[in-house]
GROMACS .gro file of N, CA, C and O in nm:
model
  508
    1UNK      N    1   0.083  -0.120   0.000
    1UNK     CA    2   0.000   0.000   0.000
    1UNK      C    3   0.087   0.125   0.000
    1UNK      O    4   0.204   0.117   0.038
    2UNK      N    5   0.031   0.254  -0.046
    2UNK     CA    6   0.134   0.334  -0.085
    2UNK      C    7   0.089   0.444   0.045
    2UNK      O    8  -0.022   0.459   0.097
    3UNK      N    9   0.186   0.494   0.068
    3UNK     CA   10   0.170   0.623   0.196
    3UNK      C   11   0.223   0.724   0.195
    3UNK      O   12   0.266   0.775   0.298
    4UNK      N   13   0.238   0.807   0.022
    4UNK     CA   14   0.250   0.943   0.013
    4UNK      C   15   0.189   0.971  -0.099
    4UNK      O   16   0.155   0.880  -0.175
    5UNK      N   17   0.162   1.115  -0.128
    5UNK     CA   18   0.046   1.122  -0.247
    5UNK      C   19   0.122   1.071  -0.391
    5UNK      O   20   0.238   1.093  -0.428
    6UNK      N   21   0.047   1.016  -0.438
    6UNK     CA   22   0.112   1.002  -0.607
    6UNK      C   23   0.068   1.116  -0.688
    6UNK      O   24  -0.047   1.156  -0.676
    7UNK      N   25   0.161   1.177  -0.779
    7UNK     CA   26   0.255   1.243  -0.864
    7UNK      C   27   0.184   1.185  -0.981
    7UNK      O   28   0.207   1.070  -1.019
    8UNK      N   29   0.058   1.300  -1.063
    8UNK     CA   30   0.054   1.255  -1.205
    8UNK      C   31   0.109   1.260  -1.298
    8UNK      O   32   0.056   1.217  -1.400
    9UNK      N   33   0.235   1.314  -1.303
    9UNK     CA   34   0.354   1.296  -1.383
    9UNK      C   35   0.424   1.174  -1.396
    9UNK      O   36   0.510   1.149  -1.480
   10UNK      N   37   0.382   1.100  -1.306
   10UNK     CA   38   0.400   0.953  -1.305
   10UNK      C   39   0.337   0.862  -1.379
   10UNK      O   40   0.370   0.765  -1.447
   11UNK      N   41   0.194   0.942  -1.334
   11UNK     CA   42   0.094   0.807  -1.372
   11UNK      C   43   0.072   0.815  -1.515
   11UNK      O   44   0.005   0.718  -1.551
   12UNK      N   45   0.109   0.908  -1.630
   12UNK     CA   46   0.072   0.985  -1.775
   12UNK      C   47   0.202   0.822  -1.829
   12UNK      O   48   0.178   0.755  -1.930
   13UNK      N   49   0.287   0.802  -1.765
   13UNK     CA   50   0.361   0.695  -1.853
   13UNK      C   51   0.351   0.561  -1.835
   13UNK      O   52   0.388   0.480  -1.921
   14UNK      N   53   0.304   0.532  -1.728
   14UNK     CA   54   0.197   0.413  -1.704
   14UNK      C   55   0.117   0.331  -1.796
   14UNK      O   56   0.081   0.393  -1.896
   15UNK      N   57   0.071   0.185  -1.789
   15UNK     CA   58  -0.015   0.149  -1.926
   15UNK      C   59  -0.121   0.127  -1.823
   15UNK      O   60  -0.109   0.136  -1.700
   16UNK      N   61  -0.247   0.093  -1.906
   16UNK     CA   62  -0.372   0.121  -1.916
   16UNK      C   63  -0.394   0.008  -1.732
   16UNK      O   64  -0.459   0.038  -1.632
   17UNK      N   65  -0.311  -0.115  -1.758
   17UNK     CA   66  -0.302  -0.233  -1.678
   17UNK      C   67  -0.271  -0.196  -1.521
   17UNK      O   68  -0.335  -0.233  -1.422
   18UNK      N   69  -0.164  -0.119  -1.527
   18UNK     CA   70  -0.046  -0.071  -1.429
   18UNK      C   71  -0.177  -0.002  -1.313
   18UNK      O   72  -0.203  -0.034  -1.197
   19UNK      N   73  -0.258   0.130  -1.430
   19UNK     CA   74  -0.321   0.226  -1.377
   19UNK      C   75  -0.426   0.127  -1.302
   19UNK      O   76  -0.453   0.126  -1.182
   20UNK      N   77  -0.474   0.049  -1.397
   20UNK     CA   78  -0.622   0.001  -1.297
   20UNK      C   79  -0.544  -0.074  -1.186
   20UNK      O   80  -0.601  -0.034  -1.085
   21UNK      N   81  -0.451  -0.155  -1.148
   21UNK     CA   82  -0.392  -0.232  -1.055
   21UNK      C   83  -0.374  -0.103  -0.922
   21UNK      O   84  -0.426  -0.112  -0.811
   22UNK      N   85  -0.308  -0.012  -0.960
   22UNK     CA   86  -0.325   0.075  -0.934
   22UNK      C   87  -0.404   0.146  -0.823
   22UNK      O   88  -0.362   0.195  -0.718
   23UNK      N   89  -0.541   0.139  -0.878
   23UNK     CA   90  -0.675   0.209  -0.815
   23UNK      C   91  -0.709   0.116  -0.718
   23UNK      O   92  -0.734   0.140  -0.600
   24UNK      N   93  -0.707  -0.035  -0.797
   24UNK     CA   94  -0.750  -0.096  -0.696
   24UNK      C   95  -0.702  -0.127  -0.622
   24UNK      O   96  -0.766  -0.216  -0.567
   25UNK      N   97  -0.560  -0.096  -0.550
   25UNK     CA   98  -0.457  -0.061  -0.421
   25UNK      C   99  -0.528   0.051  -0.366
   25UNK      O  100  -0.591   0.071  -0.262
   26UNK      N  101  -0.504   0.102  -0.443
   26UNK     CA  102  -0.589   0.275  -0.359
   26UNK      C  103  -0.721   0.279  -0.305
   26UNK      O  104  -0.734   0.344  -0.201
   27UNK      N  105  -0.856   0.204  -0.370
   27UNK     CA  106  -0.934   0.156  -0.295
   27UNK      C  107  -0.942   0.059  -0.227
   27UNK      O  108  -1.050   0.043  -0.170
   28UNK      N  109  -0.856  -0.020  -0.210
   28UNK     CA  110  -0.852  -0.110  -0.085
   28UNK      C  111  -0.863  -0.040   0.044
   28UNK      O  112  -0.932  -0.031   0.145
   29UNK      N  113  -0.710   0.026  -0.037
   29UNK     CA  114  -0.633   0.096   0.092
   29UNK      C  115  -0.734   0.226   0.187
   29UNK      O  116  -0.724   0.268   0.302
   30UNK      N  117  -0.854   0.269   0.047
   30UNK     CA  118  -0.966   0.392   0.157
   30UNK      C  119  -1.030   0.245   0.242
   30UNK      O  120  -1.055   0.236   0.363
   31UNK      N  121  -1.038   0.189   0.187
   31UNK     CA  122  -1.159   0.084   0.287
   31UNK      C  123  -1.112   0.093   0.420
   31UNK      O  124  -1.168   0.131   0.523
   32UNK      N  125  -0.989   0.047   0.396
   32UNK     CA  126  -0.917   0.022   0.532
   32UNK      C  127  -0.904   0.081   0.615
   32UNK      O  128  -0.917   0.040   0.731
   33UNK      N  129  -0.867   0.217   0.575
   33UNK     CA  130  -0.883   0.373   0.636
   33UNK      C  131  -1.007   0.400   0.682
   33UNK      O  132  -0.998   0.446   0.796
   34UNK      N  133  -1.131   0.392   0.642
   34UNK     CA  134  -1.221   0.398   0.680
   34UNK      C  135  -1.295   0.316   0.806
   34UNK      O  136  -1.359   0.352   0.904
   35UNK      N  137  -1.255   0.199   0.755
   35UNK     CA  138  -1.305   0.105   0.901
   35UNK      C  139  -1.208   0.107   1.031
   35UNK      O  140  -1.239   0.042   1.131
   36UNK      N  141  -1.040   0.217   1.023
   36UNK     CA  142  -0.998   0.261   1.109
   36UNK      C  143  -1.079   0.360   1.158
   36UNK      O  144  -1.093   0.377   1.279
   37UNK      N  145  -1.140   0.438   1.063
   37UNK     CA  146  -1.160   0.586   1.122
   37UNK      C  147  -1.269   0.531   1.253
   37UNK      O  148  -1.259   0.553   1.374
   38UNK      N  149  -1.371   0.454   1.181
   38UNK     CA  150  -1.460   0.430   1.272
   38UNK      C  151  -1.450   0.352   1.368
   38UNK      O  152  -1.538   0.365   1.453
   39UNK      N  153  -1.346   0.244   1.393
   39UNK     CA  154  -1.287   0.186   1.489
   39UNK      C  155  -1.217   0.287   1.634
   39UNK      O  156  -1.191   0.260   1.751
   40UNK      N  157  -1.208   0.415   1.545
   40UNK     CA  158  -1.143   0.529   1.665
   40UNK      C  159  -1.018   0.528   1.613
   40UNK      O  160  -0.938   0.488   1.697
   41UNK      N  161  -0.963   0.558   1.497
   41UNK     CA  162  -0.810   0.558   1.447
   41UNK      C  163  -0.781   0.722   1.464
   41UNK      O  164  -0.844   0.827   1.473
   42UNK      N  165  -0.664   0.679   1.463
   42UNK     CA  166  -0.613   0.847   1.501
   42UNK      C  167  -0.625   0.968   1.404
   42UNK      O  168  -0.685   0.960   1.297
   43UNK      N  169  -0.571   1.067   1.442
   43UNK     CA  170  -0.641   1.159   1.359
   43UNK      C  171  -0.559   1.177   1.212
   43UNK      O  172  -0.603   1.248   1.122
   44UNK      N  173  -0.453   1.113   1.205
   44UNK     CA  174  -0.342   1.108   1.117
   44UNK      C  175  -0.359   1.073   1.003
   44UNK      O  176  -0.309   1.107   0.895
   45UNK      N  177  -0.476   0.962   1.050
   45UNK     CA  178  -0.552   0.871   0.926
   45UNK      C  179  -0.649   0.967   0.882
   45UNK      O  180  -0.704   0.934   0.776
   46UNK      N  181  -0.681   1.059   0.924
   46UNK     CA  182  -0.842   1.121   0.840
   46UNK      C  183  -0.768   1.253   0.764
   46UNK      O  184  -0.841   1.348   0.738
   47UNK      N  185  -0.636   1.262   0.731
   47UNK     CA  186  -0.558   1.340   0.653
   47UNK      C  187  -0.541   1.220   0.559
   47UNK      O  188  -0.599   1.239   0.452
   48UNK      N  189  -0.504   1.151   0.565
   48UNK     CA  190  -0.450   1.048   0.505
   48UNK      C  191  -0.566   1.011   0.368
   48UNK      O  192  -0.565   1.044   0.249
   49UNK      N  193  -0.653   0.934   0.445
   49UNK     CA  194  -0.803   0.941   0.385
   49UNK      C  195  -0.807   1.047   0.248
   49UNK      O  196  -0.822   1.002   0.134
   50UNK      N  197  -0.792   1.195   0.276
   50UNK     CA  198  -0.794   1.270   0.206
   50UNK      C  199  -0.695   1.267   0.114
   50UNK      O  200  -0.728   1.335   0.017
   51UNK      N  201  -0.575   1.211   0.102
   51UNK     CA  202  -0.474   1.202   0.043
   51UNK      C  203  -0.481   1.097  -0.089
   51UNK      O  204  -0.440   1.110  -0.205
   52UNK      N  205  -0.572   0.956   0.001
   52UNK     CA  206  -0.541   0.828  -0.095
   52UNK      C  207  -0.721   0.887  -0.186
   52UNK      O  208  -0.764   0.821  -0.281
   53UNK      N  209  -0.791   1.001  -0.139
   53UNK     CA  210  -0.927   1.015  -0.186
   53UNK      C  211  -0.859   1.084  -0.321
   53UNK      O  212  -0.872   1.006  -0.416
   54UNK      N  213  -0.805   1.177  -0.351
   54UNK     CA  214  -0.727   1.277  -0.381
   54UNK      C  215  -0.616   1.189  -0.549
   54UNK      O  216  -0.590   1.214  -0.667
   55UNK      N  217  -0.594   1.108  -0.467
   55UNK     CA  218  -0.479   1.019  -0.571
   55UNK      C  219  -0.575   0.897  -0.657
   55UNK      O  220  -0.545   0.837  -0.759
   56UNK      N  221  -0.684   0.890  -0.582
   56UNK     CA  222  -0.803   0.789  -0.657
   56UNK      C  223  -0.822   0.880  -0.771
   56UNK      O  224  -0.790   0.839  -0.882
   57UNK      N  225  -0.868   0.994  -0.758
   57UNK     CA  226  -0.900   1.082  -0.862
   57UNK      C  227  -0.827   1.125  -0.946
   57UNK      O  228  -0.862   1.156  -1.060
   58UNK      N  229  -0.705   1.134  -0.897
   58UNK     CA  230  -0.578   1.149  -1.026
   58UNK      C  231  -0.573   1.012  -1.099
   58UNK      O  232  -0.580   1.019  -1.222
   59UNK      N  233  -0.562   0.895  -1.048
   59UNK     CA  234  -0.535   0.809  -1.134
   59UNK      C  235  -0.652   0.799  -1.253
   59UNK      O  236  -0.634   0.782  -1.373
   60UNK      N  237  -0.792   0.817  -1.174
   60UNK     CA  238  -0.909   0.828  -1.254
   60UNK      C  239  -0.899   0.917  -1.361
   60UNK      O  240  -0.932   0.876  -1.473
   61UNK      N  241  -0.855   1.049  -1.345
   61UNK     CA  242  -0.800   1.120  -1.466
   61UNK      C  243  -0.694   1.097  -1.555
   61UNK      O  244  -0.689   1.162  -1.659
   62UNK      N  245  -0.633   1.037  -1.536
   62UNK     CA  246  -0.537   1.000  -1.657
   62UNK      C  247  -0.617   0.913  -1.712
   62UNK      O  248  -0.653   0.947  -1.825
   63UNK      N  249  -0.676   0.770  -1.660
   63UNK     CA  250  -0.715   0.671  -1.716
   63UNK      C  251  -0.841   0.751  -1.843
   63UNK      O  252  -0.849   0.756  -1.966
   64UNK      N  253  -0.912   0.796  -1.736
   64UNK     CA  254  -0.976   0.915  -1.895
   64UNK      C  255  -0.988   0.988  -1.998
   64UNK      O  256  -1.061   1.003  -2.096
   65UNK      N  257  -0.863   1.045  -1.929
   65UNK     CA  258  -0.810   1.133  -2.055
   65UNK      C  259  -0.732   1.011  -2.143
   65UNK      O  260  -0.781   1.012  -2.256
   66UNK      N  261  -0.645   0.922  -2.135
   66UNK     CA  262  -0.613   0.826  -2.202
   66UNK      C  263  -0.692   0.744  -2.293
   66UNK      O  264  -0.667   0.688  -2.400
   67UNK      N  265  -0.832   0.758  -2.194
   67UNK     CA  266  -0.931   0.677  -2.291
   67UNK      C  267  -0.975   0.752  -2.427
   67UNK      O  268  -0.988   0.707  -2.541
   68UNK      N  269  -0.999   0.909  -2.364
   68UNK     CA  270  -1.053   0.998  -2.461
   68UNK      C  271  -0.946   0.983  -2.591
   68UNK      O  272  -0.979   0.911  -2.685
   69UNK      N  273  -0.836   1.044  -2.592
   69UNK     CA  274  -0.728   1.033  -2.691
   69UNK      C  275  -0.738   0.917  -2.727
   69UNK      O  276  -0.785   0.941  -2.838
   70UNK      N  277  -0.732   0.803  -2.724
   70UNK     CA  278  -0.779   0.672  -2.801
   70UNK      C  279  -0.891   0.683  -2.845
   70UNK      O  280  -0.911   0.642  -2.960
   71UNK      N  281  -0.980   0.730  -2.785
   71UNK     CA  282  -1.139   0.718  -2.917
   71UNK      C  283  -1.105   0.870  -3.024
   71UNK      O  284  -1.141   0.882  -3.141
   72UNK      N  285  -1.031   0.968  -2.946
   72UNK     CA  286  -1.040   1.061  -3.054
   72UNK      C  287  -0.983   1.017  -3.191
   72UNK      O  288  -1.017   1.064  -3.300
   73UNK      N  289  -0.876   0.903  -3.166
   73UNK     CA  290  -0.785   0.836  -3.276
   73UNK      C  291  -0.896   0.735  -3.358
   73UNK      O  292  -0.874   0.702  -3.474
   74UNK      N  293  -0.967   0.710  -3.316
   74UNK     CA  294  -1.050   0.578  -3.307
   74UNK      C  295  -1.152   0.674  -3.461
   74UNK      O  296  -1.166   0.649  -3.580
   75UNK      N  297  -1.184   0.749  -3.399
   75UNK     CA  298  -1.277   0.840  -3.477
   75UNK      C  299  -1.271   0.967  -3.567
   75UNK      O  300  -1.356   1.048  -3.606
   76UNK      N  301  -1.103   0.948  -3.590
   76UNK     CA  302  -1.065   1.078  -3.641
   76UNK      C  303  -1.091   1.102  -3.813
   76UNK      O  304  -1.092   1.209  -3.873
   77UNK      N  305  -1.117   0.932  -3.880
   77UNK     CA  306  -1.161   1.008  -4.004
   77UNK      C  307  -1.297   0.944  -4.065
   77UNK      O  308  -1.340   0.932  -4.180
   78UNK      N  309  -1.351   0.904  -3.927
   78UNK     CA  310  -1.476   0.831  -3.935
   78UNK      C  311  -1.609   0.954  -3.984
   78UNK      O  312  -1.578   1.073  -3.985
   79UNK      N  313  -1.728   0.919  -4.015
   79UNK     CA  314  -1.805   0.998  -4.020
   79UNK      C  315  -1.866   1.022  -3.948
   79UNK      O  316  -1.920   1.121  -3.998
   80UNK      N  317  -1.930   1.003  -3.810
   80UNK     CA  318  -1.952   1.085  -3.701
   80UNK      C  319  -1.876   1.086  -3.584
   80UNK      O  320  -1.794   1.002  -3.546
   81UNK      N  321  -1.918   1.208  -3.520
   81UNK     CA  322  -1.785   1.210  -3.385
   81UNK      C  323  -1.946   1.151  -3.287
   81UNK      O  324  -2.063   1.152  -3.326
   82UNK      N  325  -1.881   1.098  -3.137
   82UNK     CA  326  -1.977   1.089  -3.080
   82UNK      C  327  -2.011   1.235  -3.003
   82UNK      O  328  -1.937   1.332  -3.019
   83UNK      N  329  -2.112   1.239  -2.932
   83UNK     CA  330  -2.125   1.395  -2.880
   83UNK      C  331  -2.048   1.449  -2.773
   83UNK      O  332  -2.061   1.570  -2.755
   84UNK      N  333  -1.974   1.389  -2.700
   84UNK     CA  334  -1.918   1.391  -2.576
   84UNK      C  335  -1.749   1.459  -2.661
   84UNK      O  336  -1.692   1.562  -2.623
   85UNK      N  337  -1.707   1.379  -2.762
   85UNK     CA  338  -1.612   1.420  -2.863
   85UNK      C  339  -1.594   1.534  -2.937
   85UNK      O  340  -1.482   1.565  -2.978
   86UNK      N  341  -1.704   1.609  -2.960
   86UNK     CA  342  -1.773   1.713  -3.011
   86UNK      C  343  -1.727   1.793  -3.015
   86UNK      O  344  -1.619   1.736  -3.024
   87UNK      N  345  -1.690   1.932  -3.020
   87UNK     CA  346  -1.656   2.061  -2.966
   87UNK      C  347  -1.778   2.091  -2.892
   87UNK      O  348  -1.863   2.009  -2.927
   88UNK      N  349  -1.836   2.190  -2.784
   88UNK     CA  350  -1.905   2.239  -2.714
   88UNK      C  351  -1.969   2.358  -2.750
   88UNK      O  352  -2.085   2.379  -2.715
   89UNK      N  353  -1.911   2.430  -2.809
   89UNK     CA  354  -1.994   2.577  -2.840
   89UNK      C  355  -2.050   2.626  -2.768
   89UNK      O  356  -2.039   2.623  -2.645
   90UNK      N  357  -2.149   2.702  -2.860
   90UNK     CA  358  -2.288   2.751  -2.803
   90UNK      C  359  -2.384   2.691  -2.853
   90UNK      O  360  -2.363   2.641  -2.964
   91UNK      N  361  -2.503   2.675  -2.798
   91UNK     CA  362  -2.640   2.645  -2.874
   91UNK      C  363  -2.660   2.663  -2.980
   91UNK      O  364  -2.662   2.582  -3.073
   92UNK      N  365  -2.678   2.768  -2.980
   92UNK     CA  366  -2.687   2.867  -3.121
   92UNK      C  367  -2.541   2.850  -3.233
   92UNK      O  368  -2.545   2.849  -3.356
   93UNK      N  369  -2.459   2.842  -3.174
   93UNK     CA  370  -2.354   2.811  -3.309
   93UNK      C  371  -2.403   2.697  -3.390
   93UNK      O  372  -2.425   2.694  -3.511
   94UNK      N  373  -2.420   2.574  -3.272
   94UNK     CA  374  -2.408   2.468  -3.321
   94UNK      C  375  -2.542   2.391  -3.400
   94UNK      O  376  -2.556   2.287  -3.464
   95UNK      N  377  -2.633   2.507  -3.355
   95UNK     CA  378  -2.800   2.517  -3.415
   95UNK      C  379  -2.762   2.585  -3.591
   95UNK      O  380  -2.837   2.579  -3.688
   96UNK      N  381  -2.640   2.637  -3.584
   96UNK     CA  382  -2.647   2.760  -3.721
   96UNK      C  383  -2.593   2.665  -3.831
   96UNK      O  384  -2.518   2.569  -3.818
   97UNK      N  385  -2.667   2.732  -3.976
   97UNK     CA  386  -2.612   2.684  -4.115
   97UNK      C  387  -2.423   2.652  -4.087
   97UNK      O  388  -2.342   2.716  -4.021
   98UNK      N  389  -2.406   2.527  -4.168
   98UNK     CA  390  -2.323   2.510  -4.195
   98UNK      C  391  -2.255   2.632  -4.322
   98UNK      O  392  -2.338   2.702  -4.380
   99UNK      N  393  -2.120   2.647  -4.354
   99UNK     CA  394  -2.097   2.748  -4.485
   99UNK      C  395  -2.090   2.701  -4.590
   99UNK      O  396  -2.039   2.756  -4.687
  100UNK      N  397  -2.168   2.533  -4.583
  100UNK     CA  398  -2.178   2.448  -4.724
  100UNK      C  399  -2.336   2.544  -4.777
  100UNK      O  400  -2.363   2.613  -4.875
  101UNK      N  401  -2.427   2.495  -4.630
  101UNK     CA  402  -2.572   2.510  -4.655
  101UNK      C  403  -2.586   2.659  -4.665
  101UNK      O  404  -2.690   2.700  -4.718
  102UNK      N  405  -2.486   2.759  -4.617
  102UNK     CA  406  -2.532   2.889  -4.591
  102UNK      C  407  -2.470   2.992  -4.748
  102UNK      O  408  -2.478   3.114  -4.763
  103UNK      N  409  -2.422   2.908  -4.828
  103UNK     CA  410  -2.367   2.955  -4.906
  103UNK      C  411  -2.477   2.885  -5.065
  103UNK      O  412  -2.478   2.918  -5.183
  104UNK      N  413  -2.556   2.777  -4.986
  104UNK     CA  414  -2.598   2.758  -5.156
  104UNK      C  415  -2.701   2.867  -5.207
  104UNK      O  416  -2.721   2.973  -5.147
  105UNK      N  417  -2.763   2.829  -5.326
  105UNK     CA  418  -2.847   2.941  -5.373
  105UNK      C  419  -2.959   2.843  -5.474
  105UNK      O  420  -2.941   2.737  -5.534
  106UNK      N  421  -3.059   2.917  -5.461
  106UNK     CA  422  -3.222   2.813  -5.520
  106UNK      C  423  -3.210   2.823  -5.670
  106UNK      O  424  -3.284   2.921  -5.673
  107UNK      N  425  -3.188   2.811  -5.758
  107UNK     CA  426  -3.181   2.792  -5.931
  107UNK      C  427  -3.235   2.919  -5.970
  107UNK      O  428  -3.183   2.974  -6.067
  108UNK      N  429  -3.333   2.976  -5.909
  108UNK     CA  430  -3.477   3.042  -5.934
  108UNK      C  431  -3.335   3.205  -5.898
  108UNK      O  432  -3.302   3.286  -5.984
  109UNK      N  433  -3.289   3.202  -5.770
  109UNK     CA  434  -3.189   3.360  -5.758
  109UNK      C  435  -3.093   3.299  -5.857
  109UNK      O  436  -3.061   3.399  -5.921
  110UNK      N  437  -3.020   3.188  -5.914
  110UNK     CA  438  -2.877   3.161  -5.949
  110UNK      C  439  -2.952   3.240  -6.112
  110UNK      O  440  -2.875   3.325  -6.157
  111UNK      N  441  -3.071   3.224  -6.189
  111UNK     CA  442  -3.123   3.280  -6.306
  111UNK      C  443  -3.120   3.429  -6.268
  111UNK      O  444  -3.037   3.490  -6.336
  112UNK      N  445  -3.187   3.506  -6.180
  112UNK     CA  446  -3.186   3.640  -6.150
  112UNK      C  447  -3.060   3.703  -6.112
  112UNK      O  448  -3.032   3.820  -6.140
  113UNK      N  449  -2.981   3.618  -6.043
  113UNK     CA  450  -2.842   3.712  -6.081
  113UNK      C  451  -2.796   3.696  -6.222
  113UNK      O  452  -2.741   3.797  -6.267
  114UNK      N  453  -2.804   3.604  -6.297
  114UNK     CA  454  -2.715   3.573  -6.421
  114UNK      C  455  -2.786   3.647  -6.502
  114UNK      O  456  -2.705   3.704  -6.577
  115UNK      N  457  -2.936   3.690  -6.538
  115UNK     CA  458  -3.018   3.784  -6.594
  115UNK      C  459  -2.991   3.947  -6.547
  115UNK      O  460  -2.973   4.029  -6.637
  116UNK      N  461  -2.990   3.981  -6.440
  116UNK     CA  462  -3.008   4.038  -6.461
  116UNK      C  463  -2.884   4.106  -6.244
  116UNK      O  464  -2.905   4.118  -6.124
  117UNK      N  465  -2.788   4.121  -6.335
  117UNK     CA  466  -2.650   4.127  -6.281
  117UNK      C  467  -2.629   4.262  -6.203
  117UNK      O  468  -2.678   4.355  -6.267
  118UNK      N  469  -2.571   4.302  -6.086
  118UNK     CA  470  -2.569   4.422  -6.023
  118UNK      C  471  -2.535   4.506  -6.124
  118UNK      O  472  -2.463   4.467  -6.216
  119UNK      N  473  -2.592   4.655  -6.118
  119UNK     CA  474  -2.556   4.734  -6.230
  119UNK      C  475  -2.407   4.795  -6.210
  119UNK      O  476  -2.345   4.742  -6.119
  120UNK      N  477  -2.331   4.910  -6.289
  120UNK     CA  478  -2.197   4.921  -6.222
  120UNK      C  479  -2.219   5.092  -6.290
  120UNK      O  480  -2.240   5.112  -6.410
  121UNK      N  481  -2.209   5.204  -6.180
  121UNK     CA  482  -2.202   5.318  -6.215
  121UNK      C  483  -2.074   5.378  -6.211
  121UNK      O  484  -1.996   5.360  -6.118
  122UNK      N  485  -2.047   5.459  -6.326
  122UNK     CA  486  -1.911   5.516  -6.307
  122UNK      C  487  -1.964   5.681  -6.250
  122UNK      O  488  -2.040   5.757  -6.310
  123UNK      N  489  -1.893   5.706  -6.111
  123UNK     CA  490  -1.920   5.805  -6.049
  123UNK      C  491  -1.816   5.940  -6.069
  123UNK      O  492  -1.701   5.935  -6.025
  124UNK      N  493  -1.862   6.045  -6.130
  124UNK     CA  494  -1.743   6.191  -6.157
  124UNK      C  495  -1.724   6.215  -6.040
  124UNK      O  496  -1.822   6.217  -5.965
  125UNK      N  497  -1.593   6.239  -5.987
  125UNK     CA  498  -1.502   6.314  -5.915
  125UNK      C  499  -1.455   6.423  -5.933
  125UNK      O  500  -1.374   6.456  -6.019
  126UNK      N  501  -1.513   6.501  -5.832
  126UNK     CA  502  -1.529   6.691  -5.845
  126UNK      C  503  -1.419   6.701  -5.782
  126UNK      O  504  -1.391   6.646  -5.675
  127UNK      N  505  -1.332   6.790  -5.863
  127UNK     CA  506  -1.213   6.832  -5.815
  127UNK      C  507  -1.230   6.984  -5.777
  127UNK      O  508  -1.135   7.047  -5.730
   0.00000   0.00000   0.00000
């Protein structure tokens, strides 16, 4: 069991195996802590507690972010992203015309511009 905080600079070079073996040291090790606390364990342990609570969650973050970067690879020239993969935006961005859809034009304007074309005035300059 480990008894100082772990260092996620550590855990980023770790494999996927290492990390879960890992956690499940670290949750052993709250159990244990816990059924001290309530046994009347000293107060040394309820810092402690906070420490191995603390390093559960770091390892949990790498293992995630590790996961994410593998599906981002997973999905990078696939045709849909899942939504979680997504970019976030705004509502409204992500509600708005694409500049495929926002750029086409109905047959019916593509004839009225080609008929009948912005006019072009040549304007005198008063000196």
């Amino acid at each position: 069991m480990s008894t100082s905080k772990i260092k996620t600079a550590q855990l980023w070079s770790k494999g996927k195996e290492d990390l879960k073996k890992q956690l499940v040291d670290l949750k052993t090790e709250l159990g244990a802590l816990r059924t001290q606390k309530i046994t009347g364990g000293a107060a040394s342990k309820l810092t402690k507690i906070h420490d191995i609570r603390k390093s559960i969650a770091r390892v949990l973050t790498v293992i995630n972010a590790n996961q994410r970067t593998q599906l981002r690879i997973y999905y990078k020239n696939k045709k849909y992203l899942p939504l979680d993969l997504r970019p976030k935006q705004t509502r409204a961005i992500r509600r708005r015309l694409s500049k495929k859809e926002a750029s086409r034009v109905t047959e019916k304007q593509k004839k009225k511009t080609m008929h009948f074309p912005m006019r072009k005035y040549a304007v005198k300059a008063e000196v």
